[in-house]
Amino acid sequence: MKYFIGNWKMFGVPNSINILNKINSYYSKDKNRSKYRVIITPPYTLIESYAKHFKNKKISIGSQNCYQKDYFSSNTAAISPYMIKKVGARYTLIGHSDNRSEGDTNEMLKAKVQFALKNNLRVVFCIGENKTEKRNKKTLSALKRQISKVLEKKFRISNIIVAYEPIWSIGTGKIPTKIELENTTMHIKKVLKNIFKGKSPPVLYGGSVDGNNVEIFREIREIDGFLIGGASKSSKKFIDIIKNYYR
Ligand code: PGA
């Protein structure tokens, strides 16, 4: 199974649902539709209405983050995994570099993953090296650390997806070479297999994915799909990625 996950970030108002209606109508008619899943993570404000609208449709709705506590608490502006699940989210991103750079620690991320899984959300756990780590050839060790500080073998593997997003690639138009990507993806799967008794959850790639470069990623079998930022805000660009992937 492949995954095409659109991360809207700080984008969208109620009638932006038109973008998703177009994606959904392509997806529900596509002859390849049984090979992949489409998930969109709009901002918190739109989860409930979008999830209701797409309840019995192909697209699933997820959240971009969640708070590191369960149920209810006295943390201003915080939203728990329980709360997003109750309004219809089925997935949640955790550990996006935007949130890591705003202070999410490994400890917080672990609590987020735990409570998200407890609430039966599928977790899309994001990892990625920064420019300096890449320059100093520390990519593999940085990724290993990010994974092993958070994921544990007791976590339900069937509800985990890992998204590899090199920070220097997000929103920049720069992407890793094919060889780099093959090596890092294999390394990530190896680290994951060490944790999960020989099995690896799906590993996605994210960072400047578009309809043109998706053909490069398609050749790397280990990549199980994509986390798509910029290009997910346009139905045409998002559909082009899927179309060109299966061309
Ligand atoms: P991008 O963002 O596709 O715009 O590079 C990816 C992400 O941050 O998830």
PDB file of C-alpha atoms and ligand atoms in Angstrom:
ATOM      1  CA  MET A   1       0.000   0.000   0.000  1.00  0.00           C
ATOM      2  CA  LYS A   2       1.249   3.478  -0.898  1.00  0.00           C
ATOM      3  CA  TYR A   3       0.325   6.714   0.881  1.00  0.00           C
ATOM      4  CA  PHE A   4      -0.154  10.201  -0.504  1.00  0.00           C
ATOM      5  CA  ILE A   5      -0.502  12.501   2.481  1.00  0.00           C
ATOM      6  CA  GLY A   6      -1.168  16.208   2.008  1.00  0.00           C
ATOM      7  CA  ASN A   7       0.003  18.506   4.807  1.00  0.00           C
ATOM      8  CA  TRP A   8      -1.779  21.828   4.514  1.00  0.00           C
ATOM      9  CA  LYS A   9       0.113  23.543   7.346  1.00  0.00           C
ATOM     10  CA  MET A  10      -1.391  27.006   8.045  1.00  0.00           C
ATOM     11  CA  PHE A  11      -3.683  26.987   5.037  1.00  0.00           C
ATOM     12  CA  GLY A  12      -7.404  26.650   4.511  1.00  0.00           C
ATOM     13  CA  VAL A  13     -10.883  27.958   5.338  1.00  0.00           C
ATOM     14  CA  PRO A  14     -14.187  26.068   5.136  1.00  0.00           C
ATOM     15  CA  ASN A  15     -14.634  26.430   1.377  1.00  0.00           C
ATOM     16  CA  SER A  16     -11.111  25.152   0.653  1.00  0.00           C
ATOM     17  CA  ILE A  17     -12.926  21.812   0.790  1.00  0.00           C
ATOM     18  CA  ASN A  18     -13.407  22.301  -2.974  1.00  0.00           C
ATOM     19  CA  ILE A  19      -9.766  21.300  -3.419  1.00  0.00           C
ATOM     20  CA  LEU A  20     -10.453  18.030  -1.618  1.00  0.00           C
ATOM     21  CA  ASN A  21     -13.674  17.388  -3.527  1.00  0.00           C
ATOM     22  CA  LYS A  22     -11.665  17.453  -6.751  1.00  0.00           C
ATOM     23  CA  ILE A  23      -8.962  15.188  -5.360  1.00  0.00           C
ATOM     24  CA  ASN A  24     -11.614  12.812  -4.023  1.00  0.00           C
ATOM     25  CA  SER A  25     -13.415  12.575  -7.341  1.00  0.00           C
ATOM     26  CA  TYR A  26     -10.167  11.716  -9.131  1.00  0.00           C
ATOM     27  CA  TYR A  27      -9.267   9.210  -6.418  1.00  0.00           C
ATOM     28  CA  SER A  28     -12.624   7.435  -6.408  1.00  0.00           C
ATOM     29  CA  LYS A  29     -12.495   6.843 -10.165  1.00  0.00           C
ATOM     30  CA  ASP A  30      -8.797   6.077 -10.547  1.00  0.00           C
ATOM     31  CA  LYS A  31      -8.126   2.554 -11.801  1.00  0.00           C
ATOM     32  CA  ASN A  32      -5.145   2.363  -9.451  1.00  0.00           C
ATOM     33  CA  ARG A  33      -7.134   3.442  -6.398  1.00  0.00           C
ATOM     34  CA  SER A  34      -6.784   0.151  -4.541  1.00  0.00           C
ATOM     35  CA  LYS A  35      -2.998   0.584  -4.511  1.00  0.00           C
ATOM     36  CA  TYR A  36      -2.888   3.736  -2.404  1.00  0.00           C
ATOM     37  CA  ARG A  37      -4.503   5.886   0.275  1.00  0.00           C
ATOM     38  CA  VAL A  38      -5.023   9.638   0.270  1.00  0.00           C
ATOM     39  CA  ILE A  39      -4.951  11.462   3.588  1.00  0.00           C
ATOM     40  CA  ILE A  40      -5.143  15.229   4.048  1.00  0.00           C
ATOM     41  CA  THR A  41      -4.188  17.040   7.233  1.00  0.00           C
ATOM     42  CA  PRO A  42      -5.950  20.414   7.308  1.00  0.00           C
ATOM     43  CA  PRO A  43      -5.569  22.767  10.297  1.00  0.00           C
ATOM     44  CA  TYR A  44      -7.447  21.882  13.516  1.00  0.00           C
ATOM     45  CA  THR A  45     -10.236  24.325  12.656  1.00  0.00           C
ATOM     46  CA  LEU A  46     -11.334  22.247   9.658  1.00  0.00           C
ATOM     47  CA  ILE A  47     -10.924  18.682  10.870  1.00  0.00           C
ATOM     48  CA  GLU A  48     -14.463  18.166  12.111  1.00  0.00           C
ATOM     49  CA  SER A  49     -16.318  19.559   9.102  1.00  0.00           C
ATOM     50  CA  TYR A  50     -14.025  17.915   6.560  1.00  0.00           C
ATOM     51  CA  ALA A  51     -14.091  14.563   8.349  1.00  0.00           C
ATOM     52  CA  LYS A  52     -17.894  14.653   8.390  1.00  0.00           C
ATOM     53  CA  HIS A  53     -18.043  15.551   4.715  1.00  0.00           C
ATOM     54  CA  PHE A  54     -15.686  12.716   3.695  1.00  0.00           C
ATOM     55  CA  LYS A  55     -16.975  10.179   6.213  1.00  0.00           C
ATOM     56  CA  ASN A  56     -18.005   7.558   3.681  1.00  0.00           C
ATOM     57  CA  LYS A  57     -15.639   8.686   0.948  1.00  0.00           C
ATOM     58  CA  LYS A  58     -12.188   7.604  -0.094  1.00  0.00           C
ATOM     59  CA  ILE A  59     -10.134  10.446   1.412  1.00  0.00           C
ATOM     60  CA  SER A  60      -9.212  10.306   5.100  1.00  0.00           C
ATOM     61  CA  ILE A  61      -8.674  13.339   7.302  1.00  0.00           C
ATOM     62  CA  GLY A  62      -5.833  13.682   9.755  1.00  0.00           C
ATOM     63  CA  SER A  63      -4.372  16.223  12.113  1.00  0.00           C
ATOM     64  CA  GLN A  64      -1.015  18.001  11.774  1.00  0.00           C
ATOM     65  CA  ASN A  65      -0.135  17.570  15.431  1.00  0.00           C
ATOM     66  CA  CYS A  66      -1.611  16.812  18.836  1.00  0.00           C
ATOM     67  CA  TYR A  67      -0.780  17.652  22.423  1.00  0.00           C
ATOM     68  CA  GLN A  68       1.285  15.342  24.617  1.00  0.00           C
ATOM     69  CA  LYS A  69      -1.488  14.622  27.095  1.00  0.00           C
ATOM     70  CA  ASP A  70      -4.569  12.492  26.820  1.00  0.00           C
ATOM     71  CA  TYR A  71      -8.209  13.472  27.185  1.00  0.00           C
ATOM     72  CA  PHE A  72      -8.686  16.953  28.804  1.00  0.00           C
ATOM     73  CA  SER A  73      -6.263  19.178  30.707  1.00  0.00           C
ATOM     74  CA  SER A  74      -5.687  22.800  31.673  1.00  0.00           C
ATOM     75  CA  ASN A  75      -3.235  23.648  28.886  1.00  0.00           C
ATOM     76  CA  THR A  76      -4.389  26.725  26.997  1.00  0.00           C
ATOM     77  CA  ALA A  77      -4.859  26.178  23.251  1.00  0.00           C
ATOM     78  CA  ALA A  78      -3.830  22.544  23.448  1.00  0.00           C
ATOM     79  CA  ILE A  79      -5.707  19.838  21.543  1.00  0.00           C
ATOM     80  CA  SER A  80      -5.388  16.233  22.688  1.00  0.00           C
ATOM     81  CA  PRO A  81      -5.337  13.102  20.532  1.00  0.00           C
ATOM     82  CA  TYR A  82      -8.658  12.167  22.178  1.00  0.00           C
ATOM     83  CA  MET A  83     -10.207  15.442  20.966  1.00  0.00           C
ATOM     84  CA  ILE A  84      -9.079  15.097  17.356  1.00  0.00           C
ATOM     85  CA  LYS A  85     -10.168  11.470  17.259  1.00  0.00           C
ATOM     86  CA  LYS A  86     -13.613  12.443  18.560  1.00  0.00           C
ATOM     87  CA  VAL A  87     -14.140  14.859  15.663  1.00  0.00           C
ATOM     88  CA  GLY A  88     -13.222  12.309  13.024  1.00  0.00           C
ATOM     89  CA  ALA A  89      -9.452  12.443  12.459  1.00  0.00           C
ATOM     90  CA  ARG A  90      -8.003   9.037  11.661  1.00  0.00           C
ATOM     91  CA  TYR A  91      -4.348  10.006  11.383  1.00  0.00           C
ATOM     92  CA  THR A  92      -2.029  12.501  12.996  1.00  0.00           C
ATOM     93  CA  LEU A  93       1.371  13.817  12.035  1.00  0.00           C
ATOM     94  CA  ILE A  94       3.798  13.896  14.959  1.00  0.00           C
ATOM     95  CA  GLY A  95       7.271  15.422  15.034  1.00  0.00           C
ATOM     96  CA  HIS A  96       7.111  17.579  11.925  1.00  0.00           C
ATOM     97  CA  SER A  97      10.288  19.673  11.770  1.00  0.00           C
ATOM     98  CA  ASP A  98       8.174  22.842  12.104  1.00  0.00           C
ATOM     99  CA  ASN A  99       7.075  21.622  15.532  1.00  0.00           C
ATOM    100  CA  ARG A 100      10.451  20.244  16.530  1.00  0.00           C
ATOM    101  CA  SER A 101      11.939  23.661  15.807  1.00  0.00           C
ATOM    102  CA  GLU A 102       9.250  25.248  17.974  1.00  0.00           C
ATOM    103  CA  GLY A 103      10.279  23.130  20.942  1.00  0.00           C
ATOM    104  CA  ASP A 104       8.935  19.587  20.614  1.00  0.00           C
ATOM    105  CA  THR A 105      11.427  17.364  22.429  1.00  0.00           C
ATOM    106  CA  ASN A 106      11.845  13.609  22.036  1.00  0.00           C
ATOM    107  CA  GLU A 107      10.124  13.157  25.371  1.00  0.00           C
ATOM    108  CA  MET A 108       7.121  15.171  24.242  1.00  0.00           C
ATOM    109  CA  LEU A 109       7.036  13.322  20.930  1.00  0.00           C
ATOM    110  CA  LYS A 110       7.036   9.976  22.667  1.00  0.00           C
ATOM    111  CA  ALA A 111       4.068  11.015  24.809  1.00  0.00           C
ATOM    112  CA  LYS A 112       2.260  12.280  21.711  1.00  0.00           C
ATOM    113  CA  VAL A 113       2.817   8.975  19.905  1.00  0.00           C
ATOM    114  CA  GLN A 114       1.688   6.975  22.947  1.00  0.00           C
ATOM    115  CA  PHE A 115      -1.534   8.911  23.430  1.00  0.00           C
ATOM    116  CA  ALA A 116      -2.297   9.062  19.720  1.00  0.00           C
ATOM    117  CA  LEU A 117      -1.962   5.272  19.464  1.00  0.00           C
ATOM    118  CA  LYS A 118      -4.042   4.819  22.609  1.00  0.00           C
ATOM    119  CA  ASN A 119      -6.799   6.778  20.896  1.00  0.00           C
ATOM    120  CA  ASN A 120      -6.543   4.607  17.814  1.00  0.00           C
ATOM    121  CA  LEU A 121      -5.076   7.239  15.561  1.00  0.00           C
ATOM    122  CA  ARG A 122      -2.550   6.224  12.946  1.00  0.00           C
ATOM    123  CA  VAL A 123       0.649   8.108  13.621  1.00  0.00           C
ATOM    124  CA  VAL A 124       2.750   9.619  10.844  1.00  0.00           C
ATOM    125  CA  PHE A 125       6.023  10.126  12.681  1.00  0.00           C
ATOM    126  CA  CYS A 126       8.268  12.668  10.929  1.00  0.00           C
ATOM    127  CA  ILE A 127      12.050  12.615  11.028  1.00  0.00           C
ATOM    128  CA  GLY A 128      14.760  14.354   9.039  1.00  0.00           C
ATOM    129  CA  GLU A 129      18.288  15.719   9.186  1.00  0.00           C
ATOM    130  CA  ASN A 130      19.140  19.399   8.934  1.00  0.00           C
ATOM    131  CA  LYS A 131      21.626  21.036   6.582  1.00  0.00           C
ATOM    132  CA  THR A 132      24.518  20.934   9.034  1.00  0.00           C
ATOM    133  CA  GLU A 133      24.006  17.270   9.842  1.00  0.00           C
ATOM    134  CA  LYS A 134      23.946  16.525   6.138  1.00  0.00           C
ATOM    135  CA  ARG A 135      27.088  18.549   5.503  1.00  0.00           C
ATOM    136  CA  ASN A 136      28.891  16.781   8.340  1.00  0.00           C
ATOM    137  CA  LYS A 137      27.786  13.374   7.088  1.00  0.00           C
ATOM    138  CA  LYS A 138      25.687  12.826  10.194  1.00  0.00           C
ATOM    139  CA  THR A 139      22.438  12.082   8.387  1.00  0.00           C
ATOM    140  CA  LEU A 140      22.234   8.400   9.251  1.00  0.00           C
ATOM    141  CA  SER A 141      23.119   8.858  12.912  1.00  0.00           C
ATOM    142  CA  ALA A 142      20.686  11.778  13.270  1.00  0.00           C
ATOM    143  CA  LEU A 143      17.856   9.711  11.817  1.00  0.00           C
ATOM    144  CA  LYS A 144      18.685   6.728  13.987  1.00  0.00           C
ATOM    145  CA  ARG A 145      18.641   8.909  17.094  1.00  0.00           C
ATOM    146  CA  GLN A 146      15.328  10.535  16.198  1.00  0.00           C
ATOM    147  CA  ILE A 147      13.715   7.146  15.703  1.00  0.00           C
ATOM    148  CA  SER A 148      15.157   5.313  18.676  1.00  0.00           C
ATOM    149  CA  LYS A 149      14.479   8.113  21.162  1.00  0.00           C
ATOM    150  CA  VAL A 150      10.768   7.940  20.406  1.00  0.00           C
ATOM    151  CA  LEU A 151       9.571   4.663  18.910  1.00  0.00           C
ATOM    152  CA  GLU A 152       9.392   1.574  21.102  1.00  0.00           C
ATOM    153  CA  LYS A 153       8.724  -2.040  20.302  1.00  0.00           C
ATOM    154  CA  LYS A 154       5.573  -2.052  22.412  1.00  0.00           C
ATOM    155  CA  PHE A 155       3.948   0.478  20.036  1.00  0.00           C
ATOM    156  CA  ARG A 156       1.423  -0.987  17.627  1.00  0.00           C
ATOM    157  CA  ILE A 157       3.385  -1.124  14.386  1.00  0.00           C
ATOM    158  CA  SER A 158       0.282  -1.377  12.191  1.00  0.00           C
ATOM    159  CA  ASN A 159      -0.685   2.131  13.315  1.00  0.00           C
ATOM    160  CA  ILE A 160       2.683   3.695  12.601  1.00  0.00           C
ATOM    161  CA  ILE A 161       3.999   5.309   9.430  1.00  0.00           C
ATOM    162  CA  VAL A 162       7.362   7.068   9.299  1.00  0.00           C
ATOM    163  CA  ALA A 163       7.873  10.102   7.063  1.00  0.00           C
ATOM    164  CA  TYR A 164      11.441  10.951   6.165  1.00  0.00           C
ATOM    165  CA  GLU A 165      11.698  14.675   5.449  1.00  0.00           C
ATOM    166  CA  PRO A 166      15.161  16.197   5.120  1.00  0.00           C
ATOM    167  CA  ILE A 167      14.719  19.654   6.628  1.00  0.00           C
ATOM    168  CA  TRP A 168      16.841  21.285   3.915  1.00  0.00           C
ATOM    169  CA  SER A 169      14.429  19.922   1.329  1.00  0.00           C
ATOM    170  CA  ILE A 170      11.154  21.160   2.806  1.00  0.00           C
ATOM    171  CA  GLY A 171       9.733  23.968   0.689  1.00  0.00           C
ATOM    172  CA  THR A 172      13.051  24.601  -1.081  1.00  0.00           C
ATOM    173  CA  GLY A 173      12.683  22.677  -4.338  1.00  0.00           C
ATOM    174  CA  LYS A 174      15.839  20.712  -3.432  1.00  0.00           C
ATOM    175  CA  ILE A 175      15.653  16.935  -3.214  1.00  0.00           C
ATOM    176  CA  PRO A 176      18.167  14.216  -2.340  1.00  0.00           C
ATOM    177  CA  THR A 177      19.834  12.241  -5.121  1.00  0.00           C
ATOM    178  CA  LYS A 178      18.490   8.833  -5.942  1.00  0.00           C
ATOM    179  CA  ILE A 179      21.457   7.120  -4.313  1.00  0.00           C
ATOM    180  CA  GLU A 180      21.197   9.210  -1.136  1.00  0.00           C
ATOM    181  CA  LEU A 181      17.536   8.445  -0.880  1.00  0.00           C
ATOM    182  CA  GLU A 182      18.015   4.728  -1.436  1.00  0.00           C
ATOM    183  CA  ASN A 183      20.642   4.631   1.294  1.00  0.00           C
ATOM    184  CA  THR A 184      18.718   6.689   3.830  1.00  0.00           C
ATOM    185  CA  THR A 185      15.455   4.837   3.270  1.00  0.00           C
ATOM    186  CA  MET A 186      17.163   1.481   3.662  1.00  0.00           C
ATOM    187  CA  HIS A 187      18.912   2.713   6.780  1.00  0.00           C
ATOM    188  CA  ILE A 188      15.633   3.946   8.268  1.00  0.00           C
ATOM    189  CA  LYS A 189      13.976   0.594   7.576  1.00  0.00           C
ATOM    190  CA  LYS A 190      16.894  -1.208   9.156  1.00  0.00           C
ATOM    191  CA  VAL A 191      16.641   0.880  12.324  1.00  0.00           C
ATOM    192  CA  LEU A 192      12.884   0.311  12.421  1.00  0.00           C
ATOM    193  CA  LYS A 193      13.288  -3.439  11.930  1.00  0.00           C
ATOM    194  CA  ASN A 194      15.617  -3.527  14.902  1.00  0.00           C
ATOM    195  CA  ILE A 195      12.897  -2.004  17.028  1.00  0.00           C
ATOM    196  CA  PHE A 196       9.917  -3.900  15.651  1.00  0.00           C
ATOM    197  CA  LYS A 197      11.179  -7.501  15.601  1.00  0.00           C
ATOM    198  CA  GLY A 198      12.245  -7.624  11.977  1.00  0.00           C
ATOM    199  CA  LYS A 199       9.353  -5.643  10.540  1.00  0.00           C
ATOM    200  CA  SER A 200       9.301  -2.077   9.281  1.00  0.00           C
ATOM    201  CA  PRO A 201       6.304   0.260   9.158  1.00  0.00           C
ATOM    202  CA  PRO A 202       5.821   2.085   5.832  1.00  0.00           C
ATOM    203  CA  VAL A 203       8.424   4.794   5.197  1.00  0.00           C
ATOM    204  CA  LEU A 204       7.361   7.854   3.189  1.00  0.00           C
ATOM    205  CA  TYR A 205       9.444  10.615   1.677  1.00  0.00           C
ATOM    206  CA  GLY A 206       8.605  14.307   2.081  1.00  0.00           C
ATOM    207  CA  GLY A 207      10.281  17.503   0.903  1.00  0.00           C
ATOM    208  CA  SER A 208       9.473  19.405  -2.296  1.00  0.00           C
ATOM    209  CA  VAL A 209       7.630  16.496  -3.925  1.00  0.00           C
ATOM    210  CA  ASP A 210       5.825  17.536  -7.103  1.00  0.00           C
ATOM    211  CA  GLY A 211       4.416  16.089 -10.301  1.00  0.00           C
ATOM    212  CA  ASN A 212       7.771  16.317 -12.075  1.00  0.00           C
ATOM    213  CA  ASN A 213      10.162  14.823  -9.549  1.00  0.00           C
ATOM    214  CA  VAL A 214       7.829  12.056  -8.377  1.00  0.00           C
ATOM    215  CA  GLU A 215       9.105   9.941 -11.278  1.00  0.00           C
ATOM    216  CA  ILE A 216      12.532   9.830  -9.623  1.00  0.00           C
ATOM    217  CA  PHE A 217      11.068   8.632  -6.331  1.00  0.00           C
ATOM    218  CA  ARG A 218       8.972   6.041  -8.098  1.00  0.00           C
ATOM    219  CA  GLU A 219      12.120   4.117  -8.960  1.00  0.00           C
ATOM    220  CA  ILE A 220      12.983   3.621  -5.303  1.00  0.00           C
ATOM    221  CA  ARG A 221      10.941   0.636  -4.239  1.00  0.00           C
ATOM    222  CA  GLU A 222      11.557   1.102  -0.525  1.00  0.00           C
ATOM    223  CA  ILE A 223       9.614   4.383  -0.523  1.00  0.00           C
ATOM    224  CA  ASP A 224       6.026   3.700   0.461  1.00  0.00           C
ATOM    225  CA  GLY A 225       4.564   7.070  -0.395  1.00  0.00           C
ATOM    226  CA  PHE A 226       4.836  10.792   0.149  1.00  0.00           C
ATOM    227  CA  LEU A 227       4.167  13.592   2.582  1.00  0.00           C
ATOM    228  CA  ILE A 228       3.323  16.566   0.411  1.00  0.00           C
ATOM    229  CA  GLY A 229       3.238  20.171   1.615  1.00  0.00           C
ATOM    230  CA  GLY A 230       3.096  22.939  -0.985  1.00  0.00           C
ATOM    231  CA  ALA A 231       1.693  20.797  -3.797  1.00  0.00           C
ATOM    232  CA  SER A 232      -1.212  19.551  -1.659  1.00  0.00           C
ATOM    233  CA  LYS A 233      -2.852  22.980  -1.678  1.00  0.00           C
ATOM    234  CA  SER A 234      -3.727  22.628  -5.353  1.00  0.00           C
ATOM    235  CA  SER A 235      -5.929  19.759  -6.532  1.00  0.00           C
ATOM    236  CA  LYS A 236      -4.174  19.738  -9.912  1.00  0.00           C
ATOM    237  CA  LYS A 237      -0.681  19.557  -8.452  1.00  0.00           C
ATOM    238  CA  PHE A 238      -1.674  16.855  -5.979  1.00  0.00           C
ATOM    239  CA  ILE A 239      -3.448  14.773  -8.629  1.00  0.00           C
ATOM    240  CA  ASP A 240      -0.454  15.172 -10.969  1.00  0.00           C
ATOM    241  CA  ILE A 241       1.764  13.555  -8.345  1.00  0.00           C
ATOM    242  CA  ILE A 242      -0.514  10.506  -8.181  1.00  0.00           C
ATOM    243  CA  LYS A 243      -0.954  10.383 -11.966  1.00  0.00           C
ATOM    244  CA  ASN A 244       2.751  10.573 -12.687  1.00  0.00           C
ATOM    245  CA  TYR A 245       3.567   8.076  -9.977  1.00  0.00           C
ATOM    246  CA  TYR A 246       1.387   5.445 -11.659  1.00  0.00           C
ATOM    247  CA  ARG A 247       2.113   6.439 -15.238  1.00  0.00           C
TER     248      ARG A 247
HETATM  249  P1  PGA B   1       6.877  20.665   0.949  1.00  0.00           P
HETATM  250  O1  PGA B   1       6.549  20.332   2.487  1.00  0.00           O
HETATM  251  O2  PGA B   1       6.263  19.568   0.119  1.00  0.00           O
HETATM  252  O3  PGA B   1       6.247  21.989   0.707  1.00  0.00           O
HETATM  253  O4  PGA B   1       8.366  20.677   0.815  1.00  0.00           O
HETATM  254  C1  PGA B   1       6.604  19.042   2.989  1.00  0.00           C
HETATM  255  C2  PGA B   1       6.272  19.020   4.468  1.00  0.00           C
HETATM  256  O5  PGA B   1       6.711  19.922   5.201  1.00  0.00           O
HETATM  257  O6  PGA B   1       5.581  18.115   4.958  1.00  0.00           O
END
